[in-house]
Coordinates of N, CA and C in Angstrom, one line a residue:
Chain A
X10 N 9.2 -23.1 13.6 CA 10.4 -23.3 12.8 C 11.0 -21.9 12.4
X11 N 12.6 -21.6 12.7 CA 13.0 -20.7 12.4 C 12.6 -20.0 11.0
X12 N 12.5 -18.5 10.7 CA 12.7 -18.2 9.6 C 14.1 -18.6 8.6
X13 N 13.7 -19.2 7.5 CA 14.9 -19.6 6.4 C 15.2 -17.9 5.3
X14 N 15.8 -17.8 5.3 CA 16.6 -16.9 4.3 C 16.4 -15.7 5.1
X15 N 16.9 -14.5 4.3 CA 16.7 -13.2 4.6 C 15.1 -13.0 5.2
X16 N 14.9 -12.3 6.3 CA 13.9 -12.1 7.4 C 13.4 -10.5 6.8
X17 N 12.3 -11.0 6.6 CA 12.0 -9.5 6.0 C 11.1 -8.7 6.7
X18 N 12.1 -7.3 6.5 CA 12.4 -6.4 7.7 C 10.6 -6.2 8.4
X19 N 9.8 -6.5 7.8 CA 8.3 -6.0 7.8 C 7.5 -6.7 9.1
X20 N 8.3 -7.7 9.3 CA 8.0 -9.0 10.5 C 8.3 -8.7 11.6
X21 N 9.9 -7.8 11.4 CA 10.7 -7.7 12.5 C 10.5 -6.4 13.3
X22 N 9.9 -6.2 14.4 CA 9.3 -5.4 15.3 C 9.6 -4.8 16.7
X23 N 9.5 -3.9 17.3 CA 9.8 -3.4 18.8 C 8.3 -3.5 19.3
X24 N 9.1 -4.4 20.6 CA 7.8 -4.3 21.6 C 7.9 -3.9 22.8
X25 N 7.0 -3.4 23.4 CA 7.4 -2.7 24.7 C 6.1 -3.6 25.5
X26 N 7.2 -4.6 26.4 CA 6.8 -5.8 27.0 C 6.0 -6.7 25.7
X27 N 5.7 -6.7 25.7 CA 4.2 -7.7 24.8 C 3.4 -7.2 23.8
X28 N 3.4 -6.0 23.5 CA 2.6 -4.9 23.2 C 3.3 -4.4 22.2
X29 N 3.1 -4.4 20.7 CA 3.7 -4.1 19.7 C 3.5 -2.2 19.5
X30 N 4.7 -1.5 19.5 CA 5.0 -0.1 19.2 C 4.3 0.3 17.9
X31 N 3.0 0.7 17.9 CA 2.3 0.7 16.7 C 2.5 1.9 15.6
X32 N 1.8 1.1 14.4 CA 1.9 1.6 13.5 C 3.5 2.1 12.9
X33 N 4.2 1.6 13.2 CA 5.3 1.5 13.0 C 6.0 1.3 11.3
X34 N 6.6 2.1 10.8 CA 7.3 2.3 9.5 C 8.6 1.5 9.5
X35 N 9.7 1.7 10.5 CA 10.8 1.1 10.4 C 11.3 0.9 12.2
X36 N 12.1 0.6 12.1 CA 12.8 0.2 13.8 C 14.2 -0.6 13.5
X37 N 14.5 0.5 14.2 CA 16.9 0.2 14.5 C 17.2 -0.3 15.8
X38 N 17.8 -1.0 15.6 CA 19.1 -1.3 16.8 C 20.2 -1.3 16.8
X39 N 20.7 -0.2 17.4 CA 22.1 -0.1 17.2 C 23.2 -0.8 18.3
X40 N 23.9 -1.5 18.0 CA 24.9 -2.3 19.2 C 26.5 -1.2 18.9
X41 N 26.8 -1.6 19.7 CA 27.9 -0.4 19.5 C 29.2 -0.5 20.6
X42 N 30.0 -0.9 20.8 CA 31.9 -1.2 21.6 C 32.8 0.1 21.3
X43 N 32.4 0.7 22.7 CA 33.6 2.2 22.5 C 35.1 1.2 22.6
X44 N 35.7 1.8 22.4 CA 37.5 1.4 22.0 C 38.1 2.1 23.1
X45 N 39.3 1.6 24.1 CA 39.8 2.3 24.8 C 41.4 1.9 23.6
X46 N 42.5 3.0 24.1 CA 43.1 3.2 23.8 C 44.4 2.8 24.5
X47 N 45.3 1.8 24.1 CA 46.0 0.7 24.9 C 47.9 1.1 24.3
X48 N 47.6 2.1 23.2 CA 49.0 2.9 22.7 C 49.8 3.4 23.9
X49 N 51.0 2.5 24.3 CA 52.4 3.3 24.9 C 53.5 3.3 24.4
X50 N 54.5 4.0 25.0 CA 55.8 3.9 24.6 C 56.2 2.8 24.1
X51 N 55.7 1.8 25.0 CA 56.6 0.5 25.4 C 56.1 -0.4 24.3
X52 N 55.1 0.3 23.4 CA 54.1 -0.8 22.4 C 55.0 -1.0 21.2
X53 N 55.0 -2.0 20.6 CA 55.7 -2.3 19.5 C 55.3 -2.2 18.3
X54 N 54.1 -0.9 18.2 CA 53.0 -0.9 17.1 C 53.5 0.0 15.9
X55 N 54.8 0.7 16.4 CA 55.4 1.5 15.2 C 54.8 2.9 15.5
X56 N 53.9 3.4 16.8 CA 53.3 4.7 16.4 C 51.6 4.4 16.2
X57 N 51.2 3.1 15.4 CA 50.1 2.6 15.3 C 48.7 2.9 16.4
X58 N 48.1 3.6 16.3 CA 47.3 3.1 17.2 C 46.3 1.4 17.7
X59 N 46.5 1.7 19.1 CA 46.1 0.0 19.2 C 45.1 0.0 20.3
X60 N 44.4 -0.7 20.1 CA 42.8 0.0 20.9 C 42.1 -1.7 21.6
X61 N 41.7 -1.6 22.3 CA 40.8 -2.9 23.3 C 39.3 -2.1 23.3
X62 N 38.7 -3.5 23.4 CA 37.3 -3.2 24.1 C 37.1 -2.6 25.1
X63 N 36.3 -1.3 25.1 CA 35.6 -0.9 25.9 C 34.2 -1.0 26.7
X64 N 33.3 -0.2 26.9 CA 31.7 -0.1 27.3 C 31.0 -0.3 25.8
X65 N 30.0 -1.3 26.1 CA 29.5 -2.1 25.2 C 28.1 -0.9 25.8
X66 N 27.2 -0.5 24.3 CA 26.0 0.5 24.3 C 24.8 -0.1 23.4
X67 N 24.4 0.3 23.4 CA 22.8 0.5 22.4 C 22.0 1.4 22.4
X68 N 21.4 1.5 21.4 CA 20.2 2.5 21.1 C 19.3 1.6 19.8
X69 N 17.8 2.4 20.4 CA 16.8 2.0 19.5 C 16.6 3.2 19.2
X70 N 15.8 2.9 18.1 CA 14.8 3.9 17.1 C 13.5 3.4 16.6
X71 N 12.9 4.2 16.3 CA 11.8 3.9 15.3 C 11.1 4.9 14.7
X72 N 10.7 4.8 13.6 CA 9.5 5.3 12.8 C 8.1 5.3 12.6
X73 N 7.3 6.2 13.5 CA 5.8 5.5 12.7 C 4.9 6.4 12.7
X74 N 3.8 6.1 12.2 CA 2.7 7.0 12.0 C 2.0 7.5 13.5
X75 N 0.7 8.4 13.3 CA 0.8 9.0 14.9 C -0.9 8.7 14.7
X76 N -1.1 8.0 16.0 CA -2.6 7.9 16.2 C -2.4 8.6 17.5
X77 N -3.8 9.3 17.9 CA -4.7 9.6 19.3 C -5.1 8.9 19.9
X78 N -5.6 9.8 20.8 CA -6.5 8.9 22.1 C -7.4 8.5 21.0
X79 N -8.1 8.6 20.4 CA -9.5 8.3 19.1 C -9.2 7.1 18.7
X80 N -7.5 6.5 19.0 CA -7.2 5.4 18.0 C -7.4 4.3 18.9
X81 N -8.8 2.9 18.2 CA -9.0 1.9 19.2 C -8.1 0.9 19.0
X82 N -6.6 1.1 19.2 CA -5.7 0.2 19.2 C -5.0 0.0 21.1
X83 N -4.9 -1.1 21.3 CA -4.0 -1.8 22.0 C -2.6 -1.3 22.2
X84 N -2.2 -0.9 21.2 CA -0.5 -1.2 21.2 C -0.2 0.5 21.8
X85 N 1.1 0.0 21.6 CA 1.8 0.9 22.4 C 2.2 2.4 21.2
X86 N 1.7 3.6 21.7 CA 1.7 4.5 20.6 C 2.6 5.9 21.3
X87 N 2.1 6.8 20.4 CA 3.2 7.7 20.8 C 2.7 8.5 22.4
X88 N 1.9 8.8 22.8 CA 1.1 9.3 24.2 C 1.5 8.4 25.4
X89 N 2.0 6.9 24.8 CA 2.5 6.2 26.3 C 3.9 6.5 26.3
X90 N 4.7 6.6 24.7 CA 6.1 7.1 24.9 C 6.4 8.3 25.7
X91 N 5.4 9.2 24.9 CA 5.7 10.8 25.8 C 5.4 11.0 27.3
X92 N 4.5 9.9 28.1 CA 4.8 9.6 29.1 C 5.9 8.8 30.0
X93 N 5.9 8.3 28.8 CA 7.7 7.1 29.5 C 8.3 7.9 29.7
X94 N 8.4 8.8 28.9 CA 10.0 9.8 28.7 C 9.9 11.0 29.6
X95 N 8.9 11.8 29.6 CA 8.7 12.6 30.9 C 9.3 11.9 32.4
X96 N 9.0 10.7 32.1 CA 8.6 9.8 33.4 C 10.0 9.5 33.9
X97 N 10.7 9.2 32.4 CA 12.1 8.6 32.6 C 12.2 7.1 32.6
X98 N 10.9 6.5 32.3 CA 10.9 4.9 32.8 C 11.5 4.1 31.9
X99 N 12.4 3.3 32.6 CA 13.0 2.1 31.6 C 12.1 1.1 31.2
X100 N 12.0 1.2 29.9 CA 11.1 0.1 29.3 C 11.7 -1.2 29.1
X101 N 10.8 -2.5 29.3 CA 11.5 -3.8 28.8 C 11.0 -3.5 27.0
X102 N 12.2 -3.8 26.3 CA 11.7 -3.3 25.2 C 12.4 -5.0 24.3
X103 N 11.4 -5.7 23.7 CA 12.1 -6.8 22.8 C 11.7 -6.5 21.0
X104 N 12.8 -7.0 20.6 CA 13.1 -6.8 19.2 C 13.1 -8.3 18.4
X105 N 11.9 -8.7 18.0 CA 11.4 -9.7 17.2 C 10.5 -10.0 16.1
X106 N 10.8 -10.9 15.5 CA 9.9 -11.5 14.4 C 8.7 -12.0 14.8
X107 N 8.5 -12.7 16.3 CA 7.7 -13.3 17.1 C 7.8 -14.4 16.4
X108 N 8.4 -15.4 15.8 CA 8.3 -16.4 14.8 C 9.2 -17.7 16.1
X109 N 8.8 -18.8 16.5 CA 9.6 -19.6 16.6 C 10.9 -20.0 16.2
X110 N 12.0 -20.1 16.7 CA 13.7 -20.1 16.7 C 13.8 -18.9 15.7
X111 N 13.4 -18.1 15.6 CA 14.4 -16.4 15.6 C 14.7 -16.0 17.0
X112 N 15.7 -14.8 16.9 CA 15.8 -14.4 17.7 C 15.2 -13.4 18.6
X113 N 15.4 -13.5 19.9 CA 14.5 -12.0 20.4 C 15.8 -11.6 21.4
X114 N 15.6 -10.6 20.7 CA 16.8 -9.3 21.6 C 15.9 -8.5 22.6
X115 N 16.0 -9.0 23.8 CA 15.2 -8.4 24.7 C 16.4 -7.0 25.7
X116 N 15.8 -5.8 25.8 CA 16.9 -4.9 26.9 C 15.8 -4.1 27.4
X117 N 16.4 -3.2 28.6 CA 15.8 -2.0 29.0 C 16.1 -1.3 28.6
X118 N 15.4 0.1 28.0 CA 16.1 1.1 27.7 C 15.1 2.3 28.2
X119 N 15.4 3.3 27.5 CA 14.9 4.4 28.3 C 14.5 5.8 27.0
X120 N 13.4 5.8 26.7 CA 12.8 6.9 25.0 C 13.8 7.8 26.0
X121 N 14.7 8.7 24.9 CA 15.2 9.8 25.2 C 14.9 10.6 24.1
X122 N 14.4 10.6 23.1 CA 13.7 11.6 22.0 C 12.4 11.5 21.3
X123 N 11.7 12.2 21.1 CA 10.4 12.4 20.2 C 10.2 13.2 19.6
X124 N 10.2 12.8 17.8 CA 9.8 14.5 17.2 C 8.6 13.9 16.5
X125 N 7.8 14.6 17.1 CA 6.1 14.7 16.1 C 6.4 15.5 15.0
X126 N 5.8 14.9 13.8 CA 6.3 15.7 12.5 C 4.9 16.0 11.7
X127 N 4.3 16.7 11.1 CA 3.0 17.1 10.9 C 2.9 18.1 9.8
X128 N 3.1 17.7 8.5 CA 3.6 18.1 7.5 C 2.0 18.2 6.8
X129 N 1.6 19.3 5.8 CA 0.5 19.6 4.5 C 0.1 18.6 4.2
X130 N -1.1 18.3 4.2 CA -1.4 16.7 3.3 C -0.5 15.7 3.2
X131 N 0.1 15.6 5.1 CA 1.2 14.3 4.6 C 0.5 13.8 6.5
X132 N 0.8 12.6 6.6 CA 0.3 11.4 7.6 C 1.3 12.5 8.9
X133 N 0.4 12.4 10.0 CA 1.4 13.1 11.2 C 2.4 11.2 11.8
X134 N 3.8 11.6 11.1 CA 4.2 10.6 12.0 C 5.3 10.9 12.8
X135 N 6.2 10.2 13.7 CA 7.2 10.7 15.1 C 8.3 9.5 14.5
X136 N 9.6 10.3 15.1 CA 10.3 9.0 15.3 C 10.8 9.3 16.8
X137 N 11.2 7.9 17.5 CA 11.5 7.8 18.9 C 12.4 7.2 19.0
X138 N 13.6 7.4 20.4 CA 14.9 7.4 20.3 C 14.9 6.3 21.7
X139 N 15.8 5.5 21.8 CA 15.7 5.0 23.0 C 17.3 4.3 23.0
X140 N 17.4 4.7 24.5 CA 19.0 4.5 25.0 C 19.0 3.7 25.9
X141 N 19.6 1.9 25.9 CA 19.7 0.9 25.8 C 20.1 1.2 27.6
X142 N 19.6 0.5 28.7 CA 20.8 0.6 30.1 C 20.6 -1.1 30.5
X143 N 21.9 -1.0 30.1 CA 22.4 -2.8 30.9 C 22.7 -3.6 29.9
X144 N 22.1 -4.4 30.0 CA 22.5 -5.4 28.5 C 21.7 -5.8 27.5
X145 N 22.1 -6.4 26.5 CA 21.2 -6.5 25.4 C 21.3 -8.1 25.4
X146 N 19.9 -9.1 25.8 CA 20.2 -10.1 25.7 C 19.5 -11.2 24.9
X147 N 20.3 -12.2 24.1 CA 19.7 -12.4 22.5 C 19.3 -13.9 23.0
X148 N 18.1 -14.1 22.3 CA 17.3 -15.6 23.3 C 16.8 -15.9 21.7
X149 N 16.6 -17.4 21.6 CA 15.5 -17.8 20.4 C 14.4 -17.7 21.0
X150 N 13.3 -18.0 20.2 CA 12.2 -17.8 20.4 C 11.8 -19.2 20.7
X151 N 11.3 -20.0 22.0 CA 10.9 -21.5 21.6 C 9.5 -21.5 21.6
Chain B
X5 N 0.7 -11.7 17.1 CA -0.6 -12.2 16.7 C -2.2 -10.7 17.6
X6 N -3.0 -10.7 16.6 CA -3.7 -9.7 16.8 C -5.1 -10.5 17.9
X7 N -5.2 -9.2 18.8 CA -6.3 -9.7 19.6 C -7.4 -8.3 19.6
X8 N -8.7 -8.6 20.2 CA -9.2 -8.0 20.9 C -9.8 -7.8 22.3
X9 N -9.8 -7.3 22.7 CA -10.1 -6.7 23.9 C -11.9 -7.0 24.3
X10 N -11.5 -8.0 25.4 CA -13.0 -8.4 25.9 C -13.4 -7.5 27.3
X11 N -12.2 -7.5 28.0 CA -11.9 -6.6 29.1 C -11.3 -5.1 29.3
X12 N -11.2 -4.2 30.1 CA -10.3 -3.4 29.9 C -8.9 -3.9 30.6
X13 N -7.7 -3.6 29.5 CA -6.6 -3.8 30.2 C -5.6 -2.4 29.7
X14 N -5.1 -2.7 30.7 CA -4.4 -1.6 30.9 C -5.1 -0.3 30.5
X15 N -5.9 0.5 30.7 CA -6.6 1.4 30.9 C -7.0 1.8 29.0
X16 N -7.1 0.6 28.3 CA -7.5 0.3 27.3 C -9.2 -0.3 27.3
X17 N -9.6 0.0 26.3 CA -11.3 -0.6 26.7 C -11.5 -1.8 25.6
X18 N -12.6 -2.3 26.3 CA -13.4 -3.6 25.7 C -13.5 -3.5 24.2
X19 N -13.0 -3.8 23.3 CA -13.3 -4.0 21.3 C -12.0 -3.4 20.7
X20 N -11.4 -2.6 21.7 CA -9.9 -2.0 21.3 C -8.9 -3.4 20.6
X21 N -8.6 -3.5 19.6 CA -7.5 -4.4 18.9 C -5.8 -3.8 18.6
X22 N -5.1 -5.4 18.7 CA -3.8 -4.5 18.9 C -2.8 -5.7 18.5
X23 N -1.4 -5.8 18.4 CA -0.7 -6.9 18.1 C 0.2 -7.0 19.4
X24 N 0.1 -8.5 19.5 CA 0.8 -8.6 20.9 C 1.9 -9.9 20.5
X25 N 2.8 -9.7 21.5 CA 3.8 -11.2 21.4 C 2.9 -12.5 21.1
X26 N 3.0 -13.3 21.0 CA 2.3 -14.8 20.7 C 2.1 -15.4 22.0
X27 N 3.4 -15.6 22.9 CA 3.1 -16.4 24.4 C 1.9 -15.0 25.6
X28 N 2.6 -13.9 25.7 CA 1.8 -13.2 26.3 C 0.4 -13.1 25.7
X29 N -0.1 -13.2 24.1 CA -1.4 -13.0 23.5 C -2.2 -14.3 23.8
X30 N -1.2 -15.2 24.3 CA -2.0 -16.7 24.6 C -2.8 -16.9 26.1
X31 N -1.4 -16.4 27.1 CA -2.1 -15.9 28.0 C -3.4 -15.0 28.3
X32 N -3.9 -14.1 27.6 CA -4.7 -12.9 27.5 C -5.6 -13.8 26.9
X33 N -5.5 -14.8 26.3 CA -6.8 -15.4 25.4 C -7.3 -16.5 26.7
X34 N -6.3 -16.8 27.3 CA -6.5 -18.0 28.9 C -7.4 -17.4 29.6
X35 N -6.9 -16.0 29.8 CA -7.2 -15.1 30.9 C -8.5 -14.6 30.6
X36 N -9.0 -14.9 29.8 CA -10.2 -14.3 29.1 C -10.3 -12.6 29.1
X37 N -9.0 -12.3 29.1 CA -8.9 -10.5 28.8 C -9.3 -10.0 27.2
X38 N -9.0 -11.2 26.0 CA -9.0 -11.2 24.8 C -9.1 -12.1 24.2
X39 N -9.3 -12.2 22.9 CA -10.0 -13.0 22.1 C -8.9 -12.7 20.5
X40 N -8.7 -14.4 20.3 CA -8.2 -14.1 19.1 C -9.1 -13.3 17.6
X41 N -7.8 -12.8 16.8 CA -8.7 -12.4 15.5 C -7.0 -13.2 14.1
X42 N -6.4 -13.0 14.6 CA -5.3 -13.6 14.1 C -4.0 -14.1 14.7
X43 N -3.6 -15.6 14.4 CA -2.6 -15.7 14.9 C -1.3 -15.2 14.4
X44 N -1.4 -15.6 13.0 CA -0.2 -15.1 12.1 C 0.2 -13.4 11.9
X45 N -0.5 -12.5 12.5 CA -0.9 -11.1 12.2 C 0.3 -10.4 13.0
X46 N 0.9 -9.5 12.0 CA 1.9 -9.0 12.6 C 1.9 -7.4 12.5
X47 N 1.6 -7.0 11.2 CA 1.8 -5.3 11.2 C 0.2 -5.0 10.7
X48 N 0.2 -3.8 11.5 CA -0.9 -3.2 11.2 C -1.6 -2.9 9.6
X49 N -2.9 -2.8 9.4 CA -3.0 -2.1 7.8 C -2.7 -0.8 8.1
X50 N -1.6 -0.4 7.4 CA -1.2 0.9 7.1 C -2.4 1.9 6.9
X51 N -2.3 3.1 6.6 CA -3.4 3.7 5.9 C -2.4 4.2 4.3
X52 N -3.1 3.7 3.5 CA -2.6 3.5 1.9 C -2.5 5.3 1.4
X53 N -1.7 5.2 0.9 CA -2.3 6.7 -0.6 C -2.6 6.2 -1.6
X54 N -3.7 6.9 -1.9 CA -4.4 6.4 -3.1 C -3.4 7.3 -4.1
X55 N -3.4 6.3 -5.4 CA -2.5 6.6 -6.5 C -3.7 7.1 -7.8
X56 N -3.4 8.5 -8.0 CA -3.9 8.5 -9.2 C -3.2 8.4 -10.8
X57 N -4.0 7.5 -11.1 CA -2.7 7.1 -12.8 C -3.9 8.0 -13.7
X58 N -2.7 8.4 -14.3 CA -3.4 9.6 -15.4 C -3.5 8.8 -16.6
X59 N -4.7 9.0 -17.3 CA -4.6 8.0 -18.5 C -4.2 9.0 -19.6
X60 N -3.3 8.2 -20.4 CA -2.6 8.6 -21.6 C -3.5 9.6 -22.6
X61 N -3.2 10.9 -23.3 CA -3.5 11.6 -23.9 C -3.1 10.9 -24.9
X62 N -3.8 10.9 -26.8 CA -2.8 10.5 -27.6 C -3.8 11.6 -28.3
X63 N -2.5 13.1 -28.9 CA -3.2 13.6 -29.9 C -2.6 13.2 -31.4
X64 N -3.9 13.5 -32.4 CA -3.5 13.2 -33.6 C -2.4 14.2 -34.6
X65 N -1.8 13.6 -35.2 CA -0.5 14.4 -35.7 C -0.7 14.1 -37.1
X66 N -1.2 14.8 -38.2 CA -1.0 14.9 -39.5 C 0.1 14.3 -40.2
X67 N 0.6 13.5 -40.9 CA 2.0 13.0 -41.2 C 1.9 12.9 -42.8
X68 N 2.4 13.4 -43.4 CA 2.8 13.1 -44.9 C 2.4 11.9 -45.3
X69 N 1.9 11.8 -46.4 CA 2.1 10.4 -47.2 C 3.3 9.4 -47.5
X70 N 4.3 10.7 -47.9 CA 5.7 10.6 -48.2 C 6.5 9.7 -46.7
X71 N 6.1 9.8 -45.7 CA 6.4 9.5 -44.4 C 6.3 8.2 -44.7
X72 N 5.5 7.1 -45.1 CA 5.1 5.8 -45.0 C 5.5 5.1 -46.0
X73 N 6.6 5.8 -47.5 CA 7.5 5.0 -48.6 C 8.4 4.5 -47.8
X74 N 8.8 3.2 -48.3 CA 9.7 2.4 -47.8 C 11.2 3.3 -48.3
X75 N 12.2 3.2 -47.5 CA 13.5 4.2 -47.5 C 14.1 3.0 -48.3
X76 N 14.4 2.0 -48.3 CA 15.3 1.0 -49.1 C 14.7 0.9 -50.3
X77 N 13.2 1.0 -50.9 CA 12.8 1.0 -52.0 C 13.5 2.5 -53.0
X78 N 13.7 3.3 -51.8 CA 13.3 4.8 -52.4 C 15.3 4.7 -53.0
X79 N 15.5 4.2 -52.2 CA 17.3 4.3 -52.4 C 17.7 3.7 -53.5
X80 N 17.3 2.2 -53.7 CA 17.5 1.5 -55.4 C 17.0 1.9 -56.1
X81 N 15.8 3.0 -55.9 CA 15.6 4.1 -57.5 C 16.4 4.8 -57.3
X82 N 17.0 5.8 -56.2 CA 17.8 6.5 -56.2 C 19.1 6.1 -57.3
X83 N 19.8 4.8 -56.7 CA 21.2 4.3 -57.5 C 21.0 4.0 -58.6
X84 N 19.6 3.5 -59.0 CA 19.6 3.0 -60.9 C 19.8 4.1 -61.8
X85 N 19.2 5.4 -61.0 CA 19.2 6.7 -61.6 C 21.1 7.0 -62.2

């Protein structure tokens, strides 16, 4: 059964294929429609600019803490990202609750940034950048 | 939903735990690659910071006598005056 009310953000997760992006603090999806610009003489807009749909984008993000090789977790951490991205590989990457009838926004995209951050008596964590190629496509969960 | 690792997969080893989709973590439990530990399990335990609460200092403060007369008593002797 679908989640009822506000879905709280803590549920809602990036996975790369099956495999939950660990230890994870926060995670974005950005959808995003460049504007072409459809302003001529001939327009009746007063001077107005008047704009259509363009190329439809995305980007992910996320935040999380930084485990090692030492770390006996499964999921997907920062040492397979920094290989993706060397690599260049498009990841199947889904964005879910895992909960029956939510949604899962499944795309390929591709990590294009990593900053390891490693601050005085503070948690080494990274955030990771990923740039959406093709489409973003939104399925429930059955 | 959280599993463990009975097999090595993906160049991960045998007792390694992790959170996987629910249909793929079902498969993995078929496949005898892993073993449930939760179905409902979604985010990792964090690693916490421990909070230290400082317990309250109370020092003692000398106060007049005169401090603890009632001010409305003191005022209607004031006015009868």
């Amino acid at each position: 059964m679908a989640t009822t009310g506000i879905i709280n953000g803590t549920l809602m997760r990036l996975y790369k294929d099956s495999t939950a992006i660990g230890y994870a603090t926060s995670c974005q999806m950005n959808v995003s429609a460049a504007m072409r610009e459809i302003l001529t003489k001939d327009s009746a807009a007063g001077g107005w600019r008047e704009v259509k749909k363009g190329q439809l984008s995305g980007t992910l993000s996320t935040e999380a803490l930084y485990a090692g090789p030492g770390d006996a977790s499964t999921n997907y951490l920062f040492d397979d990202l920094f290989t993706d991205l060397v690599a260049g590989t498009a990841l199947t990457i889904k964005f879910t609750t895992d909960v029956v009838g939510d949604n899962v926004y499944t795309m390929s995209a591709i990590c294009t940034s990593l900053d390891l951050n490693a601050g005085v008596e503070e948690n080494v964590s990274y955030s990771a950048s990923f740039e959406v190629t093709g489409a973003i496509v939104k399925t429930t969960k059955a | 939903m959280k599993l463990r690792l009975l097999k090595e997969w993906n160049g991960k080893h045998p007792g390694n735990t992790g959170v996987f989709l629910s249909e793929y973590g079902e498969q993995m439990i078929k496949d005898g690659i892993a073993e449930l530990l939760d179905e409902d399990f979604v985010v990792e335990d964090m690693p916490k910071k421990e909070e230290v609460k400082q317990e309250p200092v109370y020092i003692p403060i000398p106060i007049p006598a005169k401090y603890f007369q009632n001010d409305e008593e003191e005022n209607i002797t004031k006015q009868k005056k």
